CSV table of C-alpha atoms in Angstrom, one decimal:
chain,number,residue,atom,x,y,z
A,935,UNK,CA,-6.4,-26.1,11.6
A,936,UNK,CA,-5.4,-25.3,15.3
A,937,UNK,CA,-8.1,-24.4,17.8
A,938,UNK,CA,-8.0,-20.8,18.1
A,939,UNK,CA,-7.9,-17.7,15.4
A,940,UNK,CA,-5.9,-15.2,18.1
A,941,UNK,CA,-3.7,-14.7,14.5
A,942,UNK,CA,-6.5,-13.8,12.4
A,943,UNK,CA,-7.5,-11.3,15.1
A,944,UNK,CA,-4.3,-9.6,14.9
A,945,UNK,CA,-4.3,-9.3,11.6
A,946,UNK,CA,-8.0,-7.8,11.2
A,947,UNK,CA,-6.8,-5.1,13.9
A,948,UNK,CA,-4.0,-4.3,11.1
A,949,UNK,CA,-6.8,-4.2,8.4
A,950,UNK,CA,-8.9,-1.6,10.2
A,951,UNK,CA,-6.2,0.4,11.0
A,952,UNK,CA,-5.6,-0.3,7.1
A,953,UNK,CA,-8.9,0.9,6.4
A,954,UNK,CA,-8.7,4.0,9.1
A,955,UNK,CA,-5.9,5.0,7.4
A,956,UNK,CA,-7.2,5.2,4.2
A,957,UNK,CA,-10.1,7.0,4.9
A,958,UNK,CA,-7.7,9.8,6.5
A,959,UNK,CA,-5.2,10.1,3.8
A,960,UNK,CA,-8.4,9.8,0.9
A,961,UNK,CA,-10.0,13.3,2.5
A,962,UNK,CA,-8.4,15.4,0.9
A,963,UNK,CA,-9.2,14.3,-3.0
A,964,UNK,CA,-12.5,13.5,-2.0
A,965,UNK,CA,-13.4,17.1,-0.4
A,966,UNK,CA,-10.5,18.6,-2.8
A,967,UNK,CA,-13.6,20.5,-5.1
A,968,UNK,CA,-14.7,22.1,-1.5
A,969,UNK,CA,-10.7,23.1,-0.5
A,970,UNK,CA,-10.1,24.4,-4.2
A,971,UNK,CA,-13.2,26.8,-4.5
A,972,UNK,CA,-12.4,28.1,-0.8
A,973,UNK,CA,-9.1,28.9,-1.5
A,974,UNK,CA,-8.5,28.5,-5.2
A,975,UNK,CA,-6.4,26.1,-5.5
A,976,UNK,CA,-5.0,24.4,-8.9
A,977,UNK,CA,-4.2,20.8,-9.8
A,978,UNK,CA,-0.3,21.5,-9.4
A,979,UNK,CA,-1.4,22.6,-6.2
A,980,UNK,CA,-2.8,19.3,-5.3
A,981,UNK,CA,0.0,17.4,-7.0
A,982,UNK,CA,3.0,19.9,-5.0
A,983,UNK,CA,0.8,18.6,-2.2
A,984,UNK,CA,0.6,15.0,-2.9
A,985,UNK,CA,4.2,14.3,-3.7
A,986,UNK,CA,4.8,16.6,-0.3
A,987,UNK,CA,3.0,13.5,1.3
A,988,UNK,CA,4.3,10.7,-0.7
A,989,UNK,CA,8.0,11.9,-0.4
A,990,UNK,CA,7.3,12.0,4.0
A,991,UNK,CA,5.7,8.4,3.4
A,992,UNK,CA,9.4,7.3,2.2
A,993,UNK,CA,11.0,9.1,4.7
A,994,UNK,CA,8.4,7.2,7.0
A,995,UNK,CA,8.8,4.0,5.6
A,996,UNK,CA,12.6,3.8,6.6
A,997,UNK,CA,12.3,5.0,9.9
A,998,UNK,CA,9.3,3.5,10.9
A,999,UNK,CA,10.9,0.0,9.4
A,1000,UNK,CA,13.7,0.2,12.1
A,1001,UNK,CA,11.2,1.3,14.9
A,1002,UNK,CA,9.4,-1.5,14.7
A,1003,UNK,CA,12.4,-4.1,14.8
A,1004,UNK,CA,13.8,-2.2,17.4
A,1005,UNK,CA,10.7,-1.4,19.6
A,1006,UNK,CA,8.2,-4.4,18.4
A,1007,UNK,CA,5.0,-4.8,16.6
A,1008,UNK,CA,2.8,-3.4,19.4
A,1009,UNK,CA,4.6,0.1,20.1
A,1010,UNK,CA,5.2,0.7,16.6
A,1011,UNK,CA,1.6,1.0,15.9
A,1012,UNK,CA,0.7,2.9,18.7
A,1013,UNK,CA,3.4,5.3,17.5
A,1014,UNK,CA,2.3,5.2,14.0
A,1015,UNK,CA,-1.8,5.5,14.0
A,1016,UNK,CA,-1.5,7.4,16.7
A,1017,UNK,CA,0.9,10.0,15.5
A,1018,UNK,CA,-1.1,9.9,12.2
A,1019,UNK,CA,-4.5,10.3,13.8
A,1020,UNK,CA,-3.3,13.8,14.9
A,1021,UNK,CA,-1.7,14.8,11.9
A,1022,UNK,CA,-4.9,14.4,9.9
A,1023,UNK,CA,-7.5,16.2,12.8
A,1024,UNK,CA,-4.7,19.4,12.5
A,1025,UNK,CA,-5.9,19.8,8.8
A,1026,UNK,CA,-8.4,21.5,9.9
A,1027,UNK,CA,-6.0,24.7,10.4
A,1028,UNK,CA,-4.8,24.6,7.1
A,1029,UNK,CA,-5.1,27.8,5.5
A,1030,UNK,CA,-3.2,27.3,1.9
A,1031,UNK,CA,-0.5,25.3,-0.1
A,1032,UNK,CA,2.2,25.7,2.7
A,1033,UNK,CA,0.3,24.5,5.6
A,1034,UNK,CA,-1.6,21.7,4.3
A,1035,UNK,CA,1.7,20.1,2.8
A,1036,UNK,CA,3.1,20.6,6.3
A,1037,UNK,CA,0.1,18.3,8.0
A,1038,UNK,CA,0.2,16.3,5.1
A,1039,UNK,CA,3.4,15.6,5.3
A,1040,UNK,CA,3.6,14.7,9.0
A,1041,UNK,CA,0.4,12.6,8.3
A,1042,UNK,CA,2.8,10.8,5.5
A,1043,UNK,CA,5.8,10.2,7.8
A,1044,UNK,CA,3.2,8.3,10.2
A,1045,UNK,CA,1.1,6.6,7.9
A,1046,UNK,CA,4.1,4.7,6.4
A,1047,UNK,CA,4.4,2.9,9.4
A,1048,UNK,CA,1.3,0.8,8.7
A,1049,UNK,CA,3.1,-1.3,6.0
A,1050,UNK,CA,6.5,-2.3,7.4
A,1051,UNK,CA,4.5,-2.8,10.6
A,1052,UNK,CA,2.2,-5.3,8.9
A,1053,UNK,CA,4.8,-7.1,7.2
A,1054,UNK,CA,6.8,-7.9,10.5
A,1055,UNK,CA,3.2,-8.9,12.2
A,1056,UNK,CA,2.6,-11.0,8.9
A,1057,UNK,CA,6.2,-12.7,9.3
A,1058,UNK,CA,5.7,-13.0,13.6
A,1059,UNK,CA,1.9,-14.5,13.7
A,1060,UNK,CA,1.6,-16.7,10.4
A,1061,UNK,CA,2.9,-19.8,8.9
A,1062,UNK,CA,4.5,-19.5,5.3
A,1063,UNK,CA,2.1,-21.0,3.8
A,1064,UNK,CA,-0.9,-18.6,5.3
A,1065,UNK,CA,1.6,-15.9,4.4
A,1066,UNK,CA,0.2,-14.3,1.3
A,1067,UNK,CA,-3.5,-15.0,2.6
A,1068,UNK,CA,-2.7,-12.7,5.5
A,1069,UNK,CA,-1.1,-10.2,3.1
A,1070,UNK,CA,-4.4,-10.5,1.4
A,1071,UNK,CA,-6.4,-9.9,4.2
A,1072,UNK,CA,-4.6,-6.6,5.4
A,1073,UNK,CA,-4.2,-5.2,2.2
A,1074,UNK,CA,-8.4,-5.0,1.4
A,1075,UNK,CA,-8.4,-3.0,4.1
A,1076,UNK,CA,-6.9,-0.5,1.8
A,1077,UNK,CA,-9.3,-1.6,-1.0
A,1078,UNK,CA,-12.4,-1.1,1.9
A,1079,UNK,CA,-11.2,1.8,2.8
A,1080,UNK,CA,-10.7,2.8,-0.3
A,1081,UNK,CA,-14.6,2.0,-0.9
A,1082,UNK,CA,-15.6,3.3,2.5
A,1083,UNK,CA,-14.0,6.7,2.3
A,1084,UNK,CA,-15.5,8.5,-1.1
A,1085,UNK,CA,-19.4,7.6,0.2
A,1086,UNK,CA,-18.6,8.3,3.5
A,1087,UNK,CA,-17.0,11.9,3.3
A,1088,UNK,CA,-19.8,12.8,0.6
A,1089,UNK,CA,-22.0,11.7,3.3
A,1090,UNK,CA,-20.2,13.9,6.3
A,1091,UNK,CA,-20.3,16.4,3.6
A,1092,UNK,CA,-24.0,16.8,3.9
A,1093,UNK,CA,-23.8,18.1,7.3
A,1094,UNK,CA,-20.1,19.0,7.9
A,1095,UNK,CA,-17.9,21.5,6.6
A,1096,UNK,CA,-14.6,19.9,5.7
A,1097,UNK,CA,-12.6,20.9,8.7
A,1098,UNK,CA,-14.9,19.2,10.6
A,1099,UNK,CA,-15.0,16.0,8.9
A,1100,UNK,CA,-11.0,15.9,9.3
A,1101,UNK,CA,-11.3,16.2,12.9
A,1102,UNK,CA,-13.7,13.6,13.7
A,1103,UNK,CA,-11.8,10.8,11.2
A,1104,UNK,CA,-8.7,11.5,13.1
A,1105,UNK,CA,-10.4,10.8,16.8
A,1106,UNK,CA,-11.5,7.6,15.1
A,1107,UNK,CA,-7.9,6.7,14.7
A,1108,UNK,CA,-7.1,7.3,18.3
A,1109,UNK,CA,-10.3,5.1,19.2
A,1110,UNK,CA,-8.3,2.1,17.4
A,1111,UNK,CA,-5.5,2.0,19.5
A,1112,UNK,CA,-7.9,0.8,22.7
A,1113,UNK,CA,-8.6,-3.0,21.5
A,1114,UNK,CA,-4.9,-2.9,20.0
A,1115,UNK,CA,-3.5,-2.4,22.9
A,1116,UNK,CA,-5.8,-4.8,24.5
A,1117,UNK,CA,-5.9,-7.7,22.0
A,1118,UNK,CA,-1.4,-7.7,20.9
A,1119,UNK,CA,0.2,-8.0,24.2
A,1120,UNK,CA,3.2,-10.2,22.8
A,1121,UNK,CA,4.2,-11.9,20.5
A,1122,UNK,CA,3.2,-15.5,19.5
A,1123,UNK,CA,6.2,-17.2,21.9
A,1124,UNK,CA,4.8,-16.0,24.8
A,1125,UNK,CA,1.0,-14.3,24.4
A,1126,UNK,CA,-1.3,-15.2,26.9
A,1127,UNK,CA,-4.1,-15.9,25.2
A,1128,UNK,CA,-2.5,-18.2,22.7
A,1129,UNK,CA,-3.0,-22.0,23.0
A,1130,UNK,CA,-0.4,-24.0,22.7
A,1131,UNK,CA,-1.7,-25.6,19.5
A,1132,UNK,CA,-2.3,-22.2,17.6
A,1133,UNK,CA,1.2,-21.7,19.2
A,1134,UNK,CA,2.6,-24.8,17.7
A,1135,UNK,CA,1.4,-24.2,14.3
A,1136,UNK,CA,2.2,-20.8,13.9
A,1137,UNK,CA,5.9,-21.4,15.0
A,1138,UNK,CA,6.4,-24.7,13.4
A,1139,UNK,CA,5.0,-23.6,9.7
A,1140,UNK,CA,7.5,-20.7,9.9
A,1141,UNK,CA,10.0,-23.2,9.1
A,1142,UNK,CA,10.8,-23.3,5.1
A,1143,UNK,CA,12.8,-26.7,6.2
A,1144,UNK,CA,12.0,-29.7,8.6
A,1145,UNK,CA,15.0,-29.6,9.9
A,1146,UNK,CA,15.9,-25.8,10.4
A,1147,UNK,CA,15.0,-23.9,13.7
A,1148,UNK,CA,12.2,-21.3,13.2
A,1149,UNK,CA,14.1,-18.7,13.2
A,1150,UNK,CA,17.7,-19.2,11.2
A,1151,UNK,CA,18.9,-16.4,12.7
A,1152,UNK,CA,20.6,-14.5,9.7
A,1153,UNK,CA,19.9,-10.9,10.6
A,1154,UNK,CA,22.3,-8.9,8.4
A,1155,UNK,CA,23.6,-5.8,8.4
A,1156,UNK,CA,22.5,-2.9,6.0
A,1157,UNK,CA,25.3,-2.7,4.3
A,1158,UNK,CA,25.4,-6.7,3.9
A,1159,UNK,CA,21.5,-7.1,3.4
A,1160,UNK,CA,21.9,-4.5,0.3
A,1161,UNK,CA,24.4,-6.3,-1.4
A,1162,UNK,CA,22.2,-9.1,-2.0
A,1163,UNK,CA,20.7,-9.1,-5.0
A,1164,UNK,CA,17.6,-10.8,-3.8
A,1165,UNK,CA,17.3,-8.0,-1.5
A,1166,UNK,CA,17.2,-5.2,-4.3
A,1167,UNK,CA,14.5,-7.5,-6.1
A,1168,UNK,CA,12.7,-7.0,-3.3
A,1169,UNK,CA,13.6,-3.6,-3.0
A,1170,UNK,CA,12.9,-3.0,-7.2
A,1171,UNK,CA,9.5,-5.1,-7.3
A,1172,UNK,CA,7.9,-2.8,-5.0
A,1173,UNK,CA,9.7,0.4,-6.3
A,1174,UNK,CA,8.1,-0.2,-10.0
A,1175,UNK,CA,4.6,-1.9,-8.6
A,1176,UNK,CA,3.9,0.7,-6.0
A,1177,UNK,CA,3.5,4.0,-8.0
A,1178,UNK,CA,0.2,2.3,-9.8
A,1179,UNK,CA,-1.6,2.3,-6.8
A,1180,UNK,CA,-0.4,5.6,-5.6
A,1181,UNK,CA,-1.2,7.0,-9.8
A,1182,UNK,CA,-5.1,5.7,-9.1
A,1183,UNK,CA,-5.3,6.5,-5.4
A,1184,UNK,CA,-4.3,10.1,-5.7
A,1185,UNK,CA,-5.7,11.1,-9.1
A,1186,UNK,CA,-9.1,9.1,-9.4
A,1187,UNK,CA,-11.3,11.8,-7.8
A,1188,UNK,CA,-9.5,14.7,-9.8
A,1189,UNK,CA,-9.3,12.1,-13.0
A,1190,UNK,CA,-13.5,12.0,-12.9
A,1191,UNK,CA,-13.9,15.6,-11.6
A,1192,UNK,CA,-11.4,16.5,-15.0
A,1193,UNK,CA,-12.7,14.4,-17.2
A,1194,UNK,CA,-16.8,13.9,-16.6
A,1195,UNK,CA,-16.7,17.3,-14.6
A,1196,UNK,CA,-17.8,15.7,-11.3
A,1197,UNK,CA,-18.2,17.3,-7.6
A,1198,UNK,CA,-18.0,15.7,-4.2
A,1199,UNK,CA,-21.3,14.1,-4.4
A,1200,UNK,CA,-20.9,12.1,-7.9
A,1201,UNK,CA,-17.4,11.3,-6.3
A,1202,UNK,CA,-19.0,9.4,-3.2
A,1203,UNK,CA,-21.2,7.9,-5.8
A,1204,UNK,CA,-18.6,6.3,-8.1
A,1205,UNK,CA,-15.2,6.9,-6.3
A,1206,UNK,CA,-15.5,3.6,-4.4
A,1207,UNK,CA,-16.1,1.5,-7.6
A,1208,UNK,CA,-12.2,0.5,-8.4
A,1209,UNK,CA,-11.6,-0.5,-4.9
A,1210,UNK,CA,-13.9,-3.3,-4.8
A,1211,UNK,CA,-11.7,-4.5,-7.6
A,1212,UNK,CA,-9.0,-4.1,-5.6
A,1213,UNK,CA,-10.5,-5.2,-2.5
A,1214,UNK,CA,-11.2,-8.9,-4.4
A,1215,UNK,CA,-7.9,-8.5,-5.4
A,1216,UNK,CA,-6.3,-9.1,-2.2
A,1217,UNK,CA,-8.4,-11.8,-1.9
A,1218,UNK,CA,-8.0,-13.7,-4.5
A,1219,UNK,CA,-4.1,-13.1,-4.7
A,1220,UNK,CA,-3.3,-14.2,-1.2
A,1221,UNK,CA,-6.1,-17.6,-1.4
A,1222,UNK,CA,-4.2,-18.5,-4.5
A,1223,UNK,CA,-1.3,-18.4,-3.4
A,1224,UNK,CA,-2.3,-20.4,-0.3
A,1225,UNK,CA,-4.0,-23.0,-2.3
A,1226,UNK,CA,-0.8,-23.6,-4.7
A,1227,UNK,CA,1.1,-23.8,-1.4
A,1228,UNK,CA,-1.0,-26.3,0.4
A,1229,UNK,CA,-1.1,-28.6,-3.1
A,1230,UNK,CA,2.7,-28.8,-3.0
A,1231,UNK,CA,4.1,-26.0,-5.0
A,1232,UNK,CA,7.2,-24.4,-3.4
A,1233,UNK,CA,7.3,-20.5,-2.2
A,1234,UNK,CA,9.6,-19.6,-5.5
A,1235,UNK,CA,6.8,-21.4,-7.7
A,1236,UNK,CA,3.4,-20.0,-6.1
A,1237,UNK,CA,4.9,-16.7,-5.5
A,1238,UNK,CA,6.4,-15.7,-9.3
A,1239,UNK,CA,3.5,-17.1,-10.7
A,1240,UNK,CA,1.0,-15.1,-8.8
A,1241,UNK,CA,2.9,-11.9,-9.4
A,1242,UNK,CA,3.4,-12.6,-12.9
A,1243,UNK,CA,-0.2,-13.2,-13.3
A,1244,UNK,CA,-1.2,-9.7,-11.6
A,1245,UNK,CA,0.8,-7.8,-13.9
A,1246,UNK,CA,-0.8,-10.0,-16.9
A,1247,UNK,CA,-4.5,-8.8,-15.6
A,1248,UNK,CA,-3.4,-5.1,-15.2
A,1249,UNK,CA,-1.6,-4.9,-18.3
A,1250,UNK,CA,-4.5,-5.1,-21.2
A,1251,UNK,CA,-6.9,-2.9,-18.7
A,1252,UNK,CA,-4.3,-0.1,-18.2
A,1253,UNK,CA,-4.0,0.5,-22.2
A,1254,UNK,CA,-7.9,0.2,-22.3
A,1255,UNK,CA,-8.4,3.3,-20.6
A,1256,UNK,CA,-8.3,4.9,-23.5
A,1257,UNK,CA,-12.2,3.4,-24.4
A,1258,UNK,CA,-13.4,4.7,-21.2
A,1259,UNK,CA,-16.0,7.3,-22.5
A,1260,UNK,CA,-18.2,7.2,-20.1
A,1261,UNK,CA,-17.2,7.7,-15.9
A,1262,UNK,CA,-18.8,4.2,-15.3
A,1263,UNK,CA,-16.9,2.3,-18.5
A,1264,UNK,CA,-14.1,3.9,-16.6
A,1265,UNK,CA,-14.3,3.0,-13.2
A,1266,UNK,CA,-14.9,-0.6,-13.8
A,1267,UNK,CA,-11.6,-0.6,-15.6
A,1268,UNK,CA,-10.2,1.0,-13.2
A,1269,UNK,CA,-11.4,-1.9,-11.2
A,1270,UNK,CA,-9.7,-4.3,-13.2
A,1271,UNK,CA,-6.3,-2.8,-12.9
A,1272,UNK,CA,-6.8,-2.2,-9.3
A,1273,UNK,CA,-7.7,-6.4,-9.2
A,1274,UNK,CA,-4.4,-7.1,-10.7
A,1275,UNK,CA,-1.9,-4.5,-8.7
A,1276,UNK,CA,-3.3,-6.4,-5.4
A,1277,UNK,CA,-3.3,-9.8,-6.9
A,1278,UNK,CA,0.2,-9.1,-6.8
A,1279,UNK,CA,1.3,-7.0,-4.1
A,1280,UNK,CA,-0.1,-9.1,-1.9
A,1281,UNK,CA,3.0,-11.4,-2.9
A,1282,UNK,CA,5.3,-8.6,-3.9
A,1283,UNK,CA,5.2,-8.0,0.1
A,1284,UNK,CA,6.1,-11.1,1.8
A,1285,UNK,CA,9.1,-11.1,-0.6
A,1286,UNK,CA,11.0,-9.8,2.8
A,1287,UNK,CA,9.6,-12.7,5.3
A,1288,UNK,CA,10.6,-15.4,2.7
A,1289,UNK,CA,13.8,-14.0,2.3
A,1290,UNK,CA,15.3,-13.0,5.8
A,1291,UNK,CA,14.3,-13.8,9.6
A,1292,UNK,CA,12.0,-12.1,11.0
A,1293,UNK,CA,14.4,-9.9,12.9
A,1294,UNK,CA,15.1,-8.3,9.4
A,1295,UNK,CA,12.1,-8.6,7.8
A,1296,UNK,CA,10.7,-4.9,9.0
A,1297,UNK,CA,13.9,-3.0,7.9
A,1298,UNK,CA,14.0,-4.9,4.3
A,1299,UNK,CA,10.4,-3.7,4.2
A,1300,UNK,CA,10.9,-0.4,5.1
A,1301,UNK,CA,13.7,0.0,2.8
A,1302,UNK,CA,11.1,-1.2,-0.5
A,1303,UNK,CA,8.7,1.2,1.0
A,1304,UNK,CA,11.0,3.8,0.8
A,1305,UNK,CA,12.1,3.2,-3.2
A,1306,UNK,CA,8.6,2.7,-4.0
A,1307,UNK,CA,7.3,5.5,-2.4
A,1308,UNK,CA,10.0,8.4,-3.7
A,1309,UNK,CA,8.8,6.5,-7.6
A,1310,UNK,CA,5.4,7.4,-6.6
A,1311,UNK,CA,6.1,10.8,-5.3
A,1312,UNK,CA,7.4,11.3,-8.3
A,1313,UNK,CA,5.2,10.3,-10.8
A,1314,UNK,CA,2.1,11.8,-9.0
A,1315,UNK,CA,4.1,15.5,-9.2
A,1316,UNK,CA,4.6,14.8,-12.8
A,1317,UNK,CA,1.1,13.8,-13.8
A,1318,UNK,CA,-0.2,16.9,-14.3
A,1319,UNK,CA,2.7,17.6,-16.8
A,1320,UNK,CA,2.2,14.1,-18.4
A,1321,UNK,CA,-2.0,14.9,-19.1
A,1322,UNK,CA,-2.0,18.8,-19.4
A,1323,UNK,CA,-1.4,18.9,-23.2
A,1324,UNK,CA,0.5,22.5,-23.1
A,1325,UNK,CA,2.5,21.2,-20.3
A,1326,UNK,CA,2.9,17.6,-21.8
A,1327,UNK,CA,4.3,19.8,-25.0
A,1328,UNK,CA,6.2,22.1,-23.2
A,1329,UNK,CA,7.8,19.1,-21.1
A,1330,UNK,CA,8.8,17.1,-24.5
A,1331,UNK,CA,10.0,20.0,-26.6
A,1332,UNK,CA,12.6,21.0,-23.9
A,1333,UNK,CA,13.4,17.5,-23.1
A,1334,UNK,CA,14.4,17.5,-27.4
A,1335,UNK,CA,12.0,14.4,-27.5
A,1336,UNK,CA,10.5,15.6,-31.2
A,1337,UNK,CA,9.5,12.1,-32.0
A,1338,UNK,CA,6.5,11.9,-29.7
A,1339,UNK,CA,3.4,14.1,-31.4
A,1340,UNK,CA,2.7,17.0,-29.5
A,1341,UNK,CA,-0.6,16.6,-27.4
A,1342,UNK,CA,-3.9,18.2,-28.7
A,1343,UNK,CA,-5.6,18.4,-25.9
A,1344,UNK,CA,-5.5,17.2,-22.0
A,1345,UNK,CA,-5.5,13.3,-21.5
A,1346,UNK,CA,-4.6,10.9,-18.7
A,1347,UNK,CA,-3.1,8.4,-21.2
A,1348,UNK,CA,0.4,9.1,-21.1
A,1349,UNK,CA,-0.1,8.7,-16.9
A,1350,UNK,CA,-1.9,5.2,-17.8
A,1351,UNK,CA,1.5,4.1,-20.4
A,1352,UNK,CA,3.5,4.9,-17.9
A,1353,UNK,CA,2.2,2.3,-15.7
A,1354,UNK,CA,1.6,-0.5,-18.1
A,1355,UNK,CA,5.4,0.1,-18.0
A,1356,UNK,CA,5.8,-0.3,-14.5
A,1357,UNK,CA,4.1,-3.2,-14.5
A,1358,UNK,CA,6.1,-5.1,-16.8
A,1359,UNK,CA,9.5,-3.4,-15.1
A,1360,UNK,CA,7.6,-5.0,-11.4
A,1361,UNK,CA,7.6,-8.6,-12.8
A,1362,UNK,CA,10.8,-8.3,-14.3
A,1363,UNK,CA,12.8,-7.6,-11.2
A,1364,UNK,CA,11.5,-10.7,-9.4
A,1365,UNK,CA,12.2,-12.9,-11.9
A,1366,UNK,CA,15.6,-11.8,-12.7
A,1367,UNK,CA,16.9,-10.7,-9.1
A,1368,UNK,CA,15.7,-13.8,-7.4
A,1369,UNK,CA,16.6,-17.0,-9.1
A,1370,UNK,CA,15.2,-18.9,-6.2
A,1371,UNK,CA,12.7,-17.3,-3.3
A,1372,UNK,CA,14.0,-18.6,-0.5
A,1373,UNK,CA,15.2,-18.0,3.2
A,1374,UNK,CA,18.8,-16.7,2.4
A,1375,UNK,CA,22.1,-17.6,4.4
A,1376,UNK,CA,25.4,-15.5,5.1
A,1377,UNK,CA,27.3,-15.4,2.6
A,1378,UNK,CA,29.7,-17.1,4.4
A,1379,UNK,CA,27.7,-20.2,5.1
């Protein structure tokens, strides 16, 4: 190991504004029993919401993917949390449907920043084979936020009214952007505070061969970089993967307030539960993919195997939430499935650094994050047409789909089926887009 961590300090920065903005965009379902009695909102309301947000976060994901290769690591996030910050303390003047989709949706556009952001830091600051550990480590920050956010706003809850509570979690954002500014002053070629042996071993274990320079300099165009197919399994991975996150992060607190008849206490009290799963997840996804580096396995190897074996673990516990007949049976599979979706992403995303140069890697990124988040836009607008069963009938009679038995009453199965589907579509498109993972060339060469 080189003397000096300065990488793993930019990368916990990344985590907690990981965790910051999960806290901020998990408000909303958390206090959502609060927001529906004071203005009587229904679940389609939440859902017209939702996919209001999710749809911006695409939009987000492709600008935001350009504005950090063109502006750099450290701007982009200062544009992004801080923009985002704002966005979620001007909740507080919502006053229906109209105007909380508005804020949510500029909170969207922001918060997609995050995750092309922390791709291109991933590929400037860490080694290939550290890679996935790093992806690891900023993606539990969505899994801790994800467990920090339900007991914490239950807690606010006690002694704020919910405008409140929006307000001060955005100023917490802002607060971030001190020690970021601070700590990433550059990048690894020429930080101050780096020594030249952390230096060293970042930029030299960015090489994929001994004899290449760090940085093989093929930094296509957009046209050329999406008619790669390797590029579109990036692209089709995350499209397919991403909308199982997005299915449990939107529609867990309305799933046990439905289902087990829950308000915002009991959701601070079991609401956190499936991100630990998630949170180990990352963990272990990113150490095992380290480990089967460091014994000699190649990046094609460690990372289809790791992937494969994510969508293996989610599989079995995404049919068995049909058993879950009791809220704490069903968080802990919810767990599971959560454990699995970040044993993979975690790979799933560095897809773009093992395939281009860094110069390329935040627009490749920003374009998955773009496919995967319209699929998840739309599968959280259509949930409550997939578990209402009038809806779900109504929805297959006119789409002449007489096969499938009408629904007797509402379920979140179908929702679940749909993204054992997913998860099997996720591995596929690895597998069969990229023969090899591997730093690509011009076509030419």
């Amino acid at each position: 190991m080189p003397k000096g961590n300065l990488r793993f300090w930019i990368v916990g920065l990344v985590a907690l504004a990981t965790i910051i903005n999960y806290i901020d965009r998990g408000a909303l379902g958390v206090l959502w029993p609060d927001i529906k009695a004071e203005f009587g909102f229904t679940n389609q309301d939440y859902a017209n919401i939702g996919t209001v947000f999710v749809l911006a976060y695409a939009f987000g994901q492709g600008i935001f993917g350009k504005i950090f290769d063109w502006l750099g690591t450290r701007i982009g996030f200062v544009l992004s949390i801080g923009v985002w910050s704002i966005a979620t303390a001007l909740h507080a003047l919502a006053a229906g449907v109209g105007s909380f989709a508005l804020f949510r949706g500029l909170l969207g556009v922001a918060e997609a920043g995050n995750w092309p952001g922390a791709a291109k830091a991933n590929a400037e600051w860490f080694p290939i084979n550290e890679r996935a550990l790093a992806q690891g480590i900023f993606n539990s920050g969505a899994a801790i936020g994800g467990i920090i956010s339900p007991p914490l706003l239950a807690l606010l809850a006690a002694f704020l009214g919910w405008k409140a509570i929006f307000i001060v979690i955005g100023l917490v954002g802002l607060l971030w952007l001190v020690p970021w500014l601070i700590v990433y002053k550059s990048e690894p070629e020429t930080h101050p505070w780096l020594s030249e042996d952390e230096r060293n071993f970042i930029l030299n274990g960015q090489r994929s061969d001994p004899t290449e320079e760090v940085d093989h300099g093929y930094h296509p165009s957009t046209g050329e970089m999406l008619t790669r197919k390797q590029s579109w399994g990036a692209i089709l991975a995350a499209m397919f993967i991403d909308p199982i996150w997005w299915l449990f992060v939107f529609w867990i607190p309305i799933y046990l307030i439905d289902t087990f008849g829950f308000n915002v206490k009991d959701i601070g009290l079991y609401g956190w539960v499936p991100y630990v799963g998630a949170m180990l997840g990352a963990w272990f996804g990113g150490l095992l993919a380290q480990n089967r580096l460091n014994s000699g396995w190649s990046v094609d190897k460690t990372r289809k195997m790791v992937i494969t074996l994510g969508g293996l673990i989610m599989l079995p516990a995404l049919f068995s939430m049909s058993v879950a007949s009791t809220p704490t049976l069903a968080v802990l599979i919810m767990a599971i499935i959560l454990f699995g979706f970040q044993t993979s992403i975690g790979n799933i995303q560095t897809l773009p650094s093992d395939l281009y140069s860094k110069k390329s890697v935040g627009s490749l990124a920003g374009y998955a994050g773009t496919a995967a988040k319209l699929a998840a836009a739309g599968l959280v607008w259509i949930v409550p047409r997939l578990t209402e069963a009038d809806k779900f009938n109504e929805m297959t009679e006119s789409l002449g789909l007489t096969f499938i038995a009408p629904m007797t009453q509402n379920s979140y199965m179908p929702a679940f089926m749909i993204g054992a589907a997913l998860a099997v579509l996720a591995v596929a498109s690895v597998w069969l887009l990229i023969p090899t993972i591997k730093p690509l060339k011009p076509k030419s060469a």
